[in-house]
mmCIF file of C-alpha atoms in Angstrom:
data_model
loop_
_atom_site.group_PDB
_atom_site.id
_atom_site.type_symbol
_atom_site.label_atom_id
_atom_site.label_comp_id
_atom_site.label_asym_id
_atom_site.label_seq_id
_atom_site.Cartn_x
_atom_site.Cartn_y
_atom_site.Cartn_z
ATOM 1 C CA UNK A 1 6.423 -29.351 -67.756
ATOM 2 C CA UNK A 2 7.307 -25.716 -68.175
ATOM 3 C CA UNK A 3 6.775 -24.115 -71.555
ATOM 4 C CA UNK A 4 8.013 -20.889 -73.076
ATOM 5 C CA UNK A 5 6.504 -18.912 -75.927
ATOM 6 C CA UNK A 6 7.989 -18.645 -79.388
ATOM 7 C CA UNK A 7 7.078 -15.441 -81.222
ATOM 8 C CA UNK A 8 7.551 -14.109 -84.725
ATOM 9 C CA UNK A 9 9.026 -10.725 -85.654
ATOM 10 C CA UNK A 10 5.694 -9.014 -84.956
ATOM 11 C CA UNK A 11 5.446 -10.431 -81.443
ATOM 12 C CA UNK A 12 2.675 -12.852 -82.393
ATOM 13 C CA UNK A 13 2.867 -16.131 -80.486
ATOM 14 C CA UNK A 14 3.803 -18.839 -82.948
ATOM 15 C CA UNK A 15 3.932 -21.736 -80.518
ATOM 16 C CA UNK A 16 5.555 -22.993 -77.358
ATOM 17 C CA UNK A 17 8.451 -25.239 -76.486
ATOM 18 C CA UNK A 18 9.554 -27.046 -73.365
ATOM 19 C CA UNK A 19 12.283 -25.519 -71.210
ATOM 20 C CA UNK A 20 14.148 -28.845 -71.306
ATOM 21 C CA UNK A 21 14.182 -28.666 -75.121
ATOM 22 C CA UNK A 22 15.827 -25.234 -74.944
ATOM 23 C CA UNK A 23 18.537 -26.489 -72.598
ATOM 24 C CA UNK A 24 19.116 -29.548 -74.797
ATOM 25 C CA UNK A 25 19.317 -27.250 -77.811
ATOM 26 C CA UNK A 26 21.808 -24.852 -76.226
ATOM 27 C CA UNK A 27 24.092 -27.446 -74.627
ATOM 28 C CA UNK A 28 26.075 -27.743 -77.883
ATOM 29 C CA UNK A 29 28.636 -24.963 -78.464
ATOM 30 C CA UNK A 30 28.212 -24.918 -82.238
ATOM 31 C CA UNK A 31 24.442 -24.736 -81.968
ATOM 32 C CA UNK A 32 24.810 -21.894 -79.435
ATOM 33 C CA UNK A 33 26.941 -20.033 -81.978
ATOM 34 C CA UNK A 34 24.281 -20.585 -84.648
ATOM 35 C CA UNK A 35 21.457 -19.430 -82.368
ATOM 36 C CA UNK A 36 23.491 -16.441 -81.131
ATOM 37 C CA UNK A 37 24.112 -15.438 -84.749
ATOM 38 C CA UNK A 38 20.425 -15.804 -85.615
ATOM 39 C CA UNK A 39 19.434 -13.833 -82.505
ATOM 40 C CA UNK A 40 21.760 -10.972 -83.537
ATOM 41 C CA UNK A 41 20.492 -10.892 -87.114
ATOM 42 C CA UNK A 42 18.345 -7.823 -87.842
ATOM 43 C CA UNK A 43 16.144 -9.793 -90.206
ATOM 44 C CA UNK A 44 14.327 -12.892 -89.127
ATOM 45 C CA UNK A 45 15.249 -14.640 -92.390
ATOM 46 C CA UNK A 46 18.663 -15.650 -93.632
ATOM 47 C CA UNK A 47 19.990 -17.829 -96.442
ATOM 48 C CA UNK A 48 21.770 -20.955 -95.218
ATOM 49 C CA UNK A 49 25.054 -20.195 -97.077
ATOM 50 C CA UNK A 50 25.081 -16.725 -95.501
ATOM 51 C CA UNK A 51 24.593 -18.176 -92.009
ATOM 52 C CA UNK A 52 27.351 -20.695 -92.686
ATOM 53 C CA UNK A 53 29.771 -17.926 -93.674
ATOM 54 C CA UNK A 54 28.968 -15.976 -90.490
ATOM 55 C CA UNK A 55 29.470 -18.876 -88.084
ATOM 56 C CA UNK A 56 32.641 -20.180 -89.744
ATOM 57 C CA UNK A 57 34.581 -16.911 -90.053
ATOM 58 C CA UNK A 58 37.145 -18.018 -87.489
ATOM 59 C CA UNK A 59 37.093 -21.701 -88.397
ATOM 60 C CA UNK A 60 39.203 -23.727 -90.758
ATOM 61 C CA UNK A 61 36.733 -26.610 -90.871
ATOM 62 C CA UNK A 62 33.952 -25.171 -93.012
ATOM 63 C CA UNK A 63 32.965 -28.561 -94.443
ATOM 64 C CA UNK A 64 32.475 -30.040 -90.985
ATOM 65 C CA UNK A 65 30.301 -27.063 -90.071
ATOM 66 C CA UNK A 66 28.320 -27.400 -93.298
ATOM 67 C CA UNK A 67 27.456 -31.051 -92.620
ATOM 68 C CA UNK A 68 26.438 -30.369 -89.032
ATOM 69 C CA UNK A 69 24.478 -27.245 -89.948
ATOM 70 C CA UNK A 70 22.420 -28.978 -92.643
ATOM 71 C CA UNK A 71 21.970 -32.388 -91.006
ATOM 72 C CA UNK A 72 21.947 -31.704 -87.251
ATOM 73 C CA UNK A 73 21.557 -28.110 -86.092
ATOM 74 C CA UNK A 74 18.980 -26.662 -88.509
ATOM 75 C CA UNK A 75 16.688 -29.717 -88.296
ATOM 76 C CA UNK A 76 16.899 -29.521 -84.498
ATOM 77 C CA UNK A 77 15.983 -25.806 -84.489
ATOM 78 C CA UNK A 78 13.100 -26.654 -86.822
ATOM 79 C CA UNK A 79 11.907 -29.533 -84.608
ATOM 80 C CA UNK A 80 11.861 -27.331 -81.492
ATOM 81 C CA UNK A 81 9.967 -24.615 -83.381
ATOM 82 C CA UNK A 82 12.597 -21.876 -83.196
ATOM 83 C CA UNK A 83 13.103 -21.890 -86.949
ATOM 84 C CA UNK A 84 11.489 -22.866 -90.198
ATOM 85 C CA UNK A 85 14.137 -24.381 -92.421
ATOM 86 C CA UNK A 86 13.334 -24.625 -96.129
ATOM 87 C CA UNK A 87 15.909 -27.004 -97.587
ATOM 88 C CA UNK A 88 14.910 -26.365 -101.183
ATOM 89 C CA UNK A 89 15.259 -22.575 -100.964
ATOM 90 C CA UNK A 90 18.041 -22.805 -98.342
ATOM 91 C CA UNK A 91 16.142 -20.256 -96.265
ATOM 92 C CA UNK A 92 15.971 -20.128 -92.484
ATOM 93 C CA UNK A 93 13.282 -18.135 -90.716
ATOM 94 C CA UNK A 94 14.181 -17.674 -87.068
ATOM 95 C CA UNK A 95 11.642 -17.045 -84.306
ATOM 96 C CA UNK A 96 12.272 -15.446 -80.925
ATOM 97 C CA UNK A 97 12.042 -17.147 -77.561
ATOM 98 C CA UNK A 98 12.777 -14.973 -74.549
ATOM 99 C CA UNK A 99 14.170 -17.937 -72.619
ATOM 100 C CA UNK A 100 16.736 -18.583 -75.371
ATOM 101 C CA UNK A 101 17.881 -14.951 -75.193
ATOM 102 C CA UNK A 102 18.069 -15.098 -71.399
ATOM 103 C CA UNK A 103 20.061 -18.346 -71.351
ATOM 104 C CA UNK A 104 22.502 -17.030 -73.972
ATOM 105 C CA UNK A 105 22.968 -13.847 -71.903
ATOM 106 C CA UNK A 106 23.730 -15.874 -68.767
ATOM 107 C CA UNK A 107 26.242 -18.047 -70.637
ATOM 108 C CA UNK A 108 27.906 -14.981 -72.173
ATOM 109 C CA UNK A 109 28.071 -13.268 -68.781
ATOM 110 C CA UNK A 110 29.589 -16.341 -67.119
ATOM 111 C CA UNK A 111 32.231 -16.660 -69.844
ATOM 112 C CA UNK A 112 33.025 -12.934 -69.686
ATOM 113 C CA UNK A 113 33.398 -13.021 -65.889
ATOM 114 C CA UNK A 114 35.859 -15.918 -66.127
ATOM 115 C CA UNK A 115 38.087 -14.045 -68.568
#
């Protein structure tokens, strides 16, 4: 199995994850939007309601997003090790994985070239 490193904001290796886990994580369009938003965030911490407002700006189905965010996407990011999700404080701490950034760039480039 091939692993990639997960690092914190200081560049310290926090752990590793399997490449297959990253592809499984990014195969969902809503989860890609969440991860893209977290990747673009200047801080590595964000409140869950704030993240929800960012990813649903162009959506009419905020409640559907809320359910998926809390019960599917954030737990999955936590399981893979890309985020620490504190349900009580509604705080997400996102960690960097170069492979995630690279895959998102390739997807963005492919979509842009098709337009």
